[in-house]
Amino acid sequence: MVAPAVPEITEEILHEAVDTRTESLSSLRELGPPDLVHLVKQPLKNPGKHYGVYHHVTGVDASSSASLAAYINTLTYKEFGNSAAAKTVEGTYCCYNAFSRVDMRVHAPFPGSVESYCVDERGEKRKATDELWLETYLCSVLRAYSYADDGSGETIRKIMGVRRFNPVTGTETEHKFLSAAEQLFFRGWQLGSDSVVQVPNNVSNHLTAGLLKYFSTTGRHTSGINLFEKLRSQNVEVASLLAKVLFMGNEEVQGVRVLYEALKESPMDYVMLDAQAEFLLNKAETAPTPELREERLRMALGCADRSTIAAPSEFGTWARLAQVYVAMEDWENALTILNSCPMFTYQDKDAPVMPEPKDVNLPTLPETRLDEIDSEPDSRFSEQVDPSLLGLRAAAYRGTFKQAYSILTEMTAKIGWDQLLKIRSNVFVMEDEYRNEKQEPSYPAKRNASTDALRGTPDHTTNGEAAPKEGAETEEVDDEKKNATLAAEQTEDLERPPSAIDPEVVRKAEENGDNEDHFSRLNNKRLCERWLDSLFMVLYEDLRVYTIWRTQMAQYRAQSMQYKKSAEEWEILGSLAERLQHTDEAVEAYRACLGQRFSPKALTGILKVFEKQKSTRETVAALIRLVTWQYRWYSEFSPELLHTIRTLIEDEGAVKVRSIIQATNLPQNVLDLTHHYAALCATFRSSGTDG
């Protein structure tokens, strides 16, 4: 199969890309940025002049200097021939080793011999040893999974011009990867962990997350079971990982047995307890009778509760306990536990910060040409977007805040906003009731404008009006304004959440000793953490915009009028509906977006629904377009898309899936890109690939 095209970013000053990377080494906190490949070129018509170009890459074999030099060589092949305008005179490959916190470098002059070395955080050169190469190789595989795109294009758009390759393409490379993982396993905590984990340990870190992602993506459960069986004999903690892979491979009885035996030896291992709680929670959802569901949830509650005692500073244990209470429909306890979650600042992946380039060349291969995809980049940047849609803060949530918000939206979807506010008032001390208890005139019950501004309260003076489109006829604009105003008026039924009392105010009052008498009647209630109070406000913003949209849609339909939004607005509305767990409405918005232009985010949103509904032909059609778009932007590897096609093949068989791909009325070169993903499943002997 043809490799993706090579993006070229031209430097303003020769070597500044490599120099900037060296300067940034001391600030890296996670697995490190994608690999940097820098070439010095010489124009054929002006041999005295040199200039530098670079791109980033993941998934290249970084096990030795020879393998990295081989990658540099592949970039020079196309320079021979009549069309060549320049030749490469030297190349440098930089690959970060997050274990030893050094940047491995391979320098290849043309002609000349390859030099390999590493650079530490102080910018000093050191010798590249075999041990350092082993660490670097493992980091590069983990980065390939960590920096891969999920199909939606969000990761691809974050860093310009990254070529993404699959680091493990068969059983031979799998053996190499798992052998390195086994050798370095008990140093995995040094790599750090996902932002929802407070303290990395032997089983919660970037290495274990990468291993679980690999086994889940490829379906190579037996390889995972073998690896974790060996490691469990050295440390009982590994039982939680072994059980997770057994559950992935539908070996549920064995998985339960592994956790049961390990917990006898280590009864307060929070990761094992959490794995039990998660398993029981999932089994409760599929329970055949209400009695069995209740029994499983009761057992899940016991495990989740113990895991919070075992790891009180971990967000995940408290979030799981809150999820169990939501499943039990014990809303007050769900809110109380959510309020107890320790929240962490989101630590984003290490990303390259490069100087402003002189020029950017993002070429397209003929193999990725597809009209509906090619039109996407041009139209994206010229679309108008309603400011109220751009200001939705929940869209930016990551890490612990995103997960906590998801629990809150699940509660809202199940019991409604009004009921959620009542439960909130039952559980937490509200600002008004606290002020009233104190009966001090200096604390007015009604919040003032400055407090509103601090809390980001939506401004009701705008009344939620949608801005009319430019160039629309006056009558249509009047109708739009009238409908928008009507919709906004109807959302006034959506109660704005009153503020809970700030715990800091209560603490100061306690320090001054003037709290005891006034607060006595409220002491059966809890103080709401500021972050959770803010989450309610953000949820209100989401619900308000959502309600205006749905009300306007209904009014337009009743008048047989077309409801107009730009593709970008439809994409945002789809994301909003998805966040609020309104699946049908999300699909409706995403379809409207795709009706105007291609959007990987919208198509990925719809693909999730196709998968759940087992809509094979629609899933294949979406997959082909997403795989092609990924390839268009230099990515031949997306774990999520590989997982989707593997699941399809398991359900339908490889022959049927191949024939559906082939029967699609699209160019053969485009279909071959998806056939490549299907062929990977055959290489890994995934279930269903034999027919």
XYZ file of C-alpha atoms in Angstrom:
691
model
C 0.000 0.000 0.000
C 1.215 3.532 -0.808
C 2.417 5.518 2.223
C 0.632 8.798 3.034
C 1.936 11.960 1.362
C 4.741 13.895 3.079
C 3.837 17.322 4.469
C 6.651 19.887 4.314
C 6.912 22.836 6.682
C 9.717 25.205 5.671
C 11.733 26.967 8.373
C 12.439 30.680 8.427
C 15.901 30.025 9.896
C 17.874 26.839 9.127
C 17.756 24.249 11.998
C 15.360 26.316 14.164
C 12.856 23.414 14.390
C 15.447 21.106 16.009
C 16.779 23.930 18.222
C 13.252 24.743 19.439
C 12.637 21.069 20.251
C 15.888 20.942 22.263
C 14.837 24.015 24.250
C 11.424 22.469 25.034
C 12.786 19.180 26.455
C 12.869 20.437 30.058
C 9.160 21.361 29.940
C 7.860 17.938 28.759
C 5.623 16.203 31.301
C 3.997 13.239 29.582
C 4.988 10.757 26.853
C 6.580 13.531 24.825
C 5.590 15.058 21.478
C 5.423 13.195 18.140
C 8.789 12.468 16.495
C 10.379 15.323 14.535
C 11.979 14.699 11.142
C 14.139 17.528 9.831
C 15.714 17.661 6.362
C 18.264 20.103 4.975
C 17.677 20.585 1.243
C 19.688 22.062 -1.582
C 17.926 23.528 -4.648
C 19.313 21.920 -7.833
C 19.417 25.306 -9.573
C 21.159 27.027 -6.652
C 23.565 24.507 -5.002
C 25.088 27.133 -2.707
C 21.813 27.702 -0.844
C 20.421 25.399 1.877
C 17.006 25.464 3.530
C 15.282 23.334 6.202
C 11.948 21.498 6.046
C 10.329 19.293 8.674
C 7.271 17.245 9.605
C 6.180 15.193 12.604
C 5.505 11.463 12.638
C 4.291 8.654 14.933
C 4.438 4.881 14.623
C 7.871 4.550 12.980
C 10.011 1.693 14.373
C 12.314 3.475 16.842
C 14.146 0.394 18.123
C 17.516 1.352 16.603
C 19.387 4.080 14.754
C 19.222 1.927 11.605
C 15.387 1.854 11.576
C 15.159 5.636 11.982
C 17.816 6.234 9.313
C 15.785 3.932 7.028
C 12.771 6.239 7.476
C 14.860 9.271 6.482
C 15.993 7.343 3.382
C 12.372 6.757 2.288
C 11.915 10.534 2.098
C 14.755 10.928 -0.390
C 13.542 8.298 -2.916
C 11.186 10.664 -4.737
C 13.957 13.207 -5.285
C 15.407 11.238 -8.193
C 13.906 11.922 -11.604
C 13.096 14.770 -13.939
C 10.546 16.411 -11.606
C 12.999 16.860 -8.687
C 13.647 20.503 -7.744
C 15.952 19.905 -4.752
C 17.981 17.188 -3.105
C 18.379 16.315 0.584
C 21.891 16.815 1.924
C 21.213 15.732 5.514
C 18.387 14.468 7.716
C 17.815 14.383 11.497
C 15.269 12.177 13.279
C 14.306 13.122 16.882
C 12.401 10.638 19.083
C 11.644 11.307 22.766
C 12.434 8.768 25.497
C 10.030 9.541 28.358
C 11.597 6.966 30.708
C 15.040 8.589 30.802
C 13.789 12.027 29.680
C 16.194 12.323 26.743
C 15.656 12.954 23.032
C 17.185 10.248 20.842
C 18.676 11.696 17.662
C 19.821 10.104 14.420
C 21.762 12.314 12.017
C 22.187 11.070 8.439
C 24.261 13.118 5.971
C 24.018 12.313 2.231
C 26.508 10.928 1.482
C 28.068 9.915 4.805
C 27.713 7.635 7.813
C 24.844 7.719 10.290
C 25.477 9.177 13.769
C 23.227 8.431 16.739
C 23.244 10.139 20.151
C 20.803 11.581 22.665
C 20.229 15.043 24.090
C 19.250 15.559 27.727
C 17.051 18.265 29.285
C 20.056 20.603 29.540
C 20.701 20.235 25.805
C 23.867 18.202 26.339
C 24.859 15.288 24.081
C 25.015 11.785 25.564
C 25.770 8.309 24.255
C 22.814 6.285 22.875
C 22.862 2.865 24.620
C 20.851 -0.311 23.901
C 18.823 0.247 27.086
C 17.921 3.768 25.924
C 16.843 2.423 22.515
C 14.562 -0.158 24.193
C 12.901 2.590 26.240
C 12.598 4.849 23.183
C 10.995 2.104 21.094
C 8.344 1.406 23.739
C 7.583 5.140 24.123
C 7.187 5.478 20.342
C 4.583 2.676 20.196
C 2.655 4.198 23.112
C 2.744 7.639 21.437
C 1.405 6.152 18.197
C -1.698 5.025 20.103
C -1.901 8.117 22.313
C -1.602 10.619 19.420
C -3.803 8.642 17.015
C -7.058 10.276 15.919
C -10.390 8.701 16.890
C -11.844 9.430 13.452
C -13.353 12.802 14.378
C -10.316 14.769 13.184
C -9.836 16.661 16.473
C -6.341 15.254 17.128
C -5.308 15.699 13.494
C -6.248 19.388 13.593
C -4.334 20.031 16.829
C -0.877 19.523 15.304
C -0.255 20.414 11.662
C 1.333 17.909 9.299
C 1.772 14.704 11.350
C 2.222 11.391 9.510
C 0.659 8.587 11.561
C 1.643 4.957 11.034
C 0.523 1.753 12.715
C 3.398 0.695 15.007
C 2.262 -2.942 15.311
C 1.284 -4.459 11.960
C 1.508 -8.201 12.667
C 2.399 -10.953 15.103
C 6.148 -10.352 14.708
C 5.983 -6.658 15.622
C 3.492 -7.525 18.386
C 6.046 -9.867 19.954
C 8.647 -7.079 19.858
C 6.234 -4.589 21.476
C 5.048 -6.923 24.247
C 8.599 -8.100 24.972
C 9.681 -4.460 25.509
C 6.556 -3.831 27.630
C 7.330 -6.870 29.793
C 10.947 -5.793 30.376
C 9.984 -2.236 31.347
C 6.570 -2.952 32.894
C 7.360 -2.095 36.517
C 8.872 1.232 35.467
C 5.669 2.236 33.663
C 4.645 4.589 36.497
C 7.596 6.830 35.514
C 5.732 7.773 32.307
C 2.905 9.426 34.214
C -0.771 8.677 33.671
C -4.058 9.846 32.257
C -5.225 13.165 33.742
C -8.016 11.481 35.738
C -5.431 9.460 37.726
C -3.919 11.386 40.646
C -0.988 9.062 41.441
C 0.445 6.749 38.741
C 1.201 3.236 39.987
C 2.152 -0.167 38.551
C -1.271 -0.701 36.939
C -2.477 2.870 36.282
C -0.074 4.658 33.965
C 0.515 5.461 30.289
C 2.107 2.047 29.635
C -0.831 0.023 31.007
C -3.338 2.355 29.301
C -1.504 1.819 25.990
C -1.430 -1.971 26.448
C -5.169 -2.139 27.221
C -5.905 0.092 24.208
C -3.826 -2.211 21.989
C -5.605 -5.389 23.145
C -9.018 -3.743 22.843
C -8.254 -2.371 19.343
C -6.779 -5.511 17.825
C -8.737 -8.163 19.729
C -5.435 -9.878 20.611
C -6.809 -10.878 24.018
C -4.830 -14.123 24.270
C -1.555 -12.202 23.922
C -2.700 -9.867 26.707
C -3.732 -12.714 28.976
C -0.334 -14.397 28.475
C 1.550 -11.160 29.229
C -0.402 -10.304 32.370
C -0.327 -13.914 33.642
C 3.486 -13.743 33.607
C 3.558 -10.329 35.278
C 0.961 -11.302 37.903
C 3.329 -13.981 39.194
C 5.700 -11.109 40.077
C 3.092 -8.731 41.526
C -0.513 -9.439 42.543
C -1.606 -5.899 41.519
C -1.430 -7.007 37.868
C -4.525 -9.174 38.508
C -6.714 -6.121 37.764
C -5.228 -5.842 34.240
C -5.492 -9.591 33.682
C -9.168 -9.492 34.669
C -9.852 -6.527 32.344
C -8.422 -8.407 29.336
C -10.344 -11.570 30.315
C -13.546 -9.492 30.382
C -12.638 -8.033 26.939
C -12.306 -11.582 25.601
C -15.641 -12.679 27.161
C -13.857 -14.901 29.688
C -16.043 -13.478 32.447
C -16.020 -16.419 34.876
C -12.228 -16.589 34.797
C -11.978 -12.810 35.196
C -14.200 -12.824 38.286
C -12.161 -15.719 39.737
C -8.873 -13.839 39.169
C -10.159 -10.768 41.035
C -11.662 -12.865 43.854
C -8.375 -14.716 44.498
C -6.233 -11.567 44.221
C -8.440 -9.563 46.612
C -8.017 -12.267 49.254
C -4.303 -11.474 49.082
C -4.685 -7.700 48.700
C -8.176 -6.759 49.999
C -7.786 -2.970 49.680
C -6.373 -2.763 46.134
C -8.494 0.073 44.744
C -7.945 -0.783 41.064
C -9.174 -4.363 41.617
C -12.167 -3.165 43.621
C -12.980 -0.647 40.894
C -12.680 -3.366 38.217
C -15.203 -5.456 40.193
C -17.566 -2.484 40.550
C -17.345 -1.680 36.825
C -18.002 -5.306 35.865
C -21.042 -5.567 38.183
C -22.394 -2.215 36.963
C -22.213 -3.444 33.344
C -23.835 -6.769 34.279
C -26.646 -4.916 36.079
C -27.494 -3.082 32.844
C -28.073 -6.399 31.052
C -29.772 -8.197 33.966
C -32.827 -10.206 32.811
C -34.934 -9.338 35.899
C -35.305 -6.269 38.177
C -34.412 -8.428 41.198
C -31.135 -9.563 39.638
C -30.355 -5.997 38.572
C -30.892 -4.768 42.127
C -28.689 -7.525 43.539
C -25.838 -6.727 41.125
C -26.072 -3.022 41.862
C -25.966 -3.721 45.604
C -22.777 -5.746 45.089
C -21.325 -3.000 42.861
C -22.081 -0.458 45.588
C -20.093 -2.458 48.142
C -17.053 -2.701 45.823
C -17.191 0.961 44.762
C -17.595 2.137 48.362
C -14.546 0.119 49.490
C -12.466 1.474 46.604
C -13.098 5.079 47.759
C -11.824 4.083 51.217
C -8.791 2.405 49.621
C -8.006 5.438 47.408
C -9.789 8.540 48.752
C -7.665 10.927 46.641
C -8.472 9.248 43.293
C -11.232 10.756 41.142
C -12.084 7.455 39.434
C -13.193 5.646 42.602
C -15.640 8.404 43.603
C -16.927 8.790 40.039
C -17.644 5.039 39.900
C -19.542 5.221 43.213
C -21.593 8.138 41.847
C -22.363 6.088 38.701
C -23.606 3.197 40.863
C -25.928 5.544 42.774
C -27.226 6.953 39.463
C -27.960 3.390 38.275
C -29.773 2.761 41.587
C -31.725 6.007 41.074
C -30.517 7.225 44.466
C -30.174 10.788 43.258
C -29.310 12.493 46.567
C -26.414 10.130 47.257
C -25.295 10.426 43.610
C -24.996 14.226 44.001
C -23.366 13.947 47.419
C -20.710 11.552 46.104
C -20.160 13.613 42.946
C -19.476 16.580 45.235
C -16.805 14.480 47.007
C -14.830 13.795 43.803
C -11.281 15.178 43.931
C -10.853 17.276 40.781
C -7.534 17.679 38.947
C -6.327 20.233 36.444
C -6.291 18.690 32.982
C -2.785 17.924 31.733
C -2.867 17.891 27.941
C -0.553 15.737 25.838
C 2.878 17.146 25.093
C 2.573 19.026 21.811
C 5.342 20.578 19.731
C 5.521 24.375 19.932
C 7.281 25.393 16.727
C 8.355 28.797 15.362
C 6.213 30.479 12.717
C 7.066 28.677 9.448
C 8.185 30.398 6.276
C 5.991 28.139 4.139
C 3.629 25.165 4.546
C 3.064 22.528 1.884
C 0.298 19.992 2.616
C 0.170 17.811 -0.511
C -2.580 15.343 -1.439
C -2.052 11.880 -2.883
C -4.284 10.921 -5.855
C -5.296 7.794 -3.875
C -7.190 9.948 -1.372
C -9.144 12.063 -3.885
C -12.839 12.045 -3.112
C -14.959 15.051 -4.113
C -17.099 15.239 -0.968
C -13.990 15.174 1.249
C -11.865 17.549 -0.823
C -14.469 20.324 -0.506
C -14.309 20.237 3.295
C -11.221 22.365 4.074
C -12.231 25.300 1.839
C -15.729 25.797 3.203
C -14.921 25.270 6.893
C -13.298 28.639 7.488
C -15.886 30.840 5.775
C -18.922 29.761 7.810
C -20.781 32.077 10.155
C -21.437 30.835 13.696
C -23.884 32.212 16.257
C -21.760 33.540 19.185
C -24.044 31.773 21.702
C -22.931 28.441 20.212
C -19.242 29.308 20.353
C -19.476 30.235 24.026
C -20.648 26.880 25.394
C -18.076 26.101 28.064
C -18.901 22.397 28.431
C -17.458 21.767 24.955
C -13.996 22.553 26.333
C -14.213 20.220 29.341
C -11.543 17.527 29.563
C -10.379 15.005 32.135
C -12.166 14.895 35.503
C -14.482 17.812 34.658
C -15.680 16.128 31.474
C -16.448 12.894 33.341
C -18.210 14.666 36.215
C -20.272 16.658 33.711
C -21.251 13.436 31.959
C -22.610 12.031 35.248
C -24.605 15.239 35.782
C -26.069 15.137 32.248
C -27.018 11.473 32.706
C -28.985 12.414 35.821
C -30.678 15.281 33.946
C -31.586 12.990 31.034
C -33.208 10.540 33.475
C -35.099 12.835 35.875
C -35.243 16.248 34.176
C -33.739 19.616 35.083
C -36.422 20.758 37.546
C -36.191 17.570 39.580
C -32.383 17.776 39.588
C -32.557 21.329 41.005
C -34.960 20.168 43.756
C -32.595 17.362 44.746
C -29.682 19.811 44.680
C -31.570 22.115 47.090
C -32.303 19.147 49.374
C -28.650 18.117 49.492
C -26.735 21.411 49.503
C -26.983 24.685 51.387
C -28.217 27.318 48.949
C -26.899 30.868 49.128
C -30.331 32.403 49.746
C -31.243 30.117 52.642
C -27.842 30.656 54.263
C -28.231 34.445 54.025
C -31.790 34.215 55.362
C -30.604 32.079 58.281
C -27.985 34.654 59.162
C -30.592 37.458 58.734
C -27.941 40.033 58.056
C -28.947 42.927 55.790
C -25.393 43.177 54.455
C -25.939 39.829 52.718
C -28.826 40.351 50.268
C -30.596 37.137 49.277
C -30.647 38.166 45.639
C -27.318 37.846 43.814
C -25.944 41.044 42.335
C -24.742 41.585 38.792
C -21.051 41.231 39.660
C -21.665 37.763 41.135
C -23.537 36.819 37.976
C -20.582 37.886 35.869
C -18.150 35.907 38.003
C -20.247 32.781 37.728
C -20.747 33.160 33.984
C -24.537 33.426 34.306
C -26.233 33.703 30.904
C -27.383 37.247 30.275
C -31.186 37.225 29.926
C -31.225 40.677 28.365
C -30.331 39.116 25.012
C -33.435 36.917 25.337
C -31.691 34.198 23.311
C -32.422 35.794 19.935
C -30.797 34.131 16.966
C -28.976 36.634 14.739
C -30.625 36.925 11.296
C -28.609 35.776 8.284
C -27.156 38.522 6.115
C -28.976 39.123 2.833
C -32.201 37.456 3.958
C -35.463 39.039 2.919
C -37.034 41.360 5.492
C -40.151 39.244 5.949
C -38.072 36.119 6.568
C -35.866 38.001 9.059
C -38.973 39.198 10.927
C -40.266 35.618 11.068
C -36.921 34.396 12.332
C -36.793 37.093 15.018
C -40.360 36.372 16.068
C -39.691 32.632 16.289
C -36.404 33.137 18.116
C -38.103 35.409 20.667
C -40.926 32.901 21.136
C -38.387 30.140 21.647
C -36.429 32.219 24.143
C -39.602 33.037 26.087
C -40.445 29.358 26.292
C -37.009 28.581 27.767
C -37.887 30.774 30.727
C -39.632 27.645 31.950
C -36.063 26.376 32.330
C -35.233 27.521 35.850
C -31.908 29.232 36.284
C -30.025 27.403 39.049
C -29.731 29.408 42.269
C -26.207 29.489 43.660
C -25.108 27.222 46.462
C -23.300 28.980 49.290
C -19.564 29.308 48.708
C -17.764 27.012 51.229
C -15.151 29.780 51.642
C -17.831 32.160 53.017
C -18.902 29.550 55.581
C -15.282 28.836 56.537
C -14.601 32.525 57.178
C -17.786 32.817 59.240
C -16.682 29.815 61.315
C -13.284 31.436 61.899
C -15.081 34.536 63.161
C -17.240 32.359 65.428
C -20.544 33.740 64.117
C -21.796 30.615 62.402
C -22.923 28.200 65.101
C -26.383 29.551 65.936
C -27.321 30.618 62.415
C -26.142 27.434 60.731
C -27.620 24.902 63.160
C -30.840 24.317 61.199
C -28.895 23.726 57.971
C -26.301 21.324 59.357
C -28.015 18.261 57.878
C -27.088 19.685 54.474
C -23.706 19.796 52.785
C -21.654 22.581 51.302
C -21.475 22.377 47.516
C -17.960 22.597 46.073
C -17.422 25.623 43.841
C -16.546 23.472 40.820
C -19.838 21.545 41.067
C -21.811 24.767 41.492
C -20.114 25.994 38.307
C -20.999 22.730 36.518
C -24.707 23.369 37.203
C -24.372 26.809 35.631
C -22.622 25.361 32.582
C -25.294 22.659 32.287
C -27.953 25.382 32.403
C -26.214 27.163 29.505
C -26.216 23.937 27.491
C -29.874 23.178 28.245
C -30.945 26.732 27.443
C -29.304 26.736 23.989
C -30.581 23.213 23.336
C -34.161 24.145 24.307
C -34.133 27.264 22.104
C -32.913 25.164 19.160
C -35.547 22.441 19.597
C -38.353 24.974 20.126
C -37.355 26.944 17.020
C -37.137 23.733 14.974
C -40.667 22.737 15.987
C -42.036 26.201 15.149
C -40.383 26.268 11.736
C -41.714 22.823 10.916
C -45.216 23.826 12.011
C -45.024 26.697 9.499
C -43.432 24.483 6.799
C -40.353 26.720 6.804
C -36.745 25.655 6.387
C -34.619 26.000 9.531
C -31.271 27.382 8.361
C -27.922 26.949 10.074
C -24.351 26.807 8.765
C -22.552 23.441 8.698
C -20.364 24.556 11.617
C -23.459 25.467 13.661
C -25.044 22.081 12.938
C -21.816 20.376 14.027
C -21.845 22.302 17.333
C -25.548 21.525 17.899
C -24.878 17.837 17.233
C -22.072 17.884 19.772
C -24.340 19.695 22.253
C -27.131 17.114 21.861
C -24.599 14.286 22.210
C -23.254 15.872 25.415
C -26.797 16.079 26.813
C -27.360 12.416 25.827
C -30.071 13.163 23.235
C -28.890 10.709 20.571
C -31.655 11.153 17.961
C -31.331 14.932 18.010
C -27.526 14.655 17.722
C -27.861 12.462 14.617
C -30.371 14.902 13.124
C -27.937 17.816 13.553
C -24.943 15.841 12.288
C -26.903 14.778 9.189
C -27.819 18.424 8.511
C -24.118 19.335 8.784
C -23.096 16.574 6.354
C -25.826 17.742 3.977
C -23.828 20.962 3.497
C -20.230 19.711 3.611
C -18.069 16.846 4.808
C -17.309 16.810 8.542
C -15.326 13.966 10.166
C -16.695 14.977 13.572
C -20.312 14.746 12.392
C -19.741 11.460 10.565
C -17.975 9.954 13.606
C -20.962 10.963 15.743
C -23.342 9.175 13.366
C -21.007 6.169 13.051
C -21.378 5.471 16.804
C -25.146 5.181 16.309
C -24.773 2.961 13.202
C -22.562 0.627 15.256
C -25.095 0.375 18.097
C -27.925 -0.272 15.637
C -25.828 -2.898 13.768
C -26.458 -1.012 10.498
C -23.712 -2.785 8.522
C -23.937 -0.998 5.147
C -24.211 2.473 6.705
C -21.286 1.672 9.026
C -19.133 0.587 6.060
C -20.071 3.695 4.044
C -19.109 5.963 6.966
C -15.904 4.008 7.596
C -14.708 4.333 3.988
C -15.100 8.121 4.090
C -13.464 8.503 7.495
C -10.520 6.246 6.575
C -10.038 8.259 3.362
C -10.188 11.591 5.212
C -7.635 10.318 7.753
C -5.339 9.198 4.953
C -5.830 12.540 3.203
C -4.339 14.152 6.311
C -1.376 11.734 6.472
C -2.820 9.207 8.935
C -2.966 5.551 7.914
C -3.791 4.444 11.459
C -6.761 5.164 13.721
C -7.282 2.606 16.539
C -10.994 3.474 16.777
C -11.606 2.886 13.060
C -9.607 -0.370 13.186
C -11.713 -1.464 16.178
C -14.923 -0.649 14.284
C -13.965 -2.720 11.253
C -12.722 -5.578 13.474
C -16.090 -5.652 15.272
C -17.916 -5.599 11.930
C -15.878 -8.571 10.694
C -16.570 -10.457 13.946
C -20.320 -9.904 13.514
C -20.672 -10.330 9.743
C -17.580 -12.235 8.546
C -14.700 -10.907 6.435
C -16.112 -12.087 3.095
C -19.355 -10.154 3.557
C -17.598 -7.002 4.795
C -15.135 -7.097 1.880
C -17.963 -7.493 -0.614
C -19.915 -4.573 0.923
C -16.797 -2.366 0.694
C -16.242 -3.439 -2.902
C -19.890 -2.881 -3.879
C -19.744 0.769 -2.791
C -19.900 3.145 -5.738
C -16.575 4.866 -5.011
C -13.164 4.863 -6.763
C -11.116 1.680 -6.266
C -8.115 3.592 -4.859
C -10.390 4.884 -2.078
C -11.827 1.438 -1.348
C -8.321 -0.039 -1.136
C -7.566 2.180 1.867
C -10.389 0.510 3.833
C -9.450 -2.937 2.485
C -6.059 -2.285 4.116
C -7.744 -2.003 7.542
C -9.661 -5.235 6.892
C -6.408 -6.944 5.871
C -4.886 -5.973 9.244
C -7.641 -7.947 10.983
C -6.762 -10.981 8.844
C -3.070 -10.593 9.749
C -4.011 -10.645 13.425
C -6.331 -13.612 12.797
C -9.248 -11.717 14.327
C -12.529 -13.564 14.830
C -14.530 -13.733 11.571
C -11.555 -13.317 9.220
C -11.709 -16.938 8.114
C -15.069 -16.385 6.406
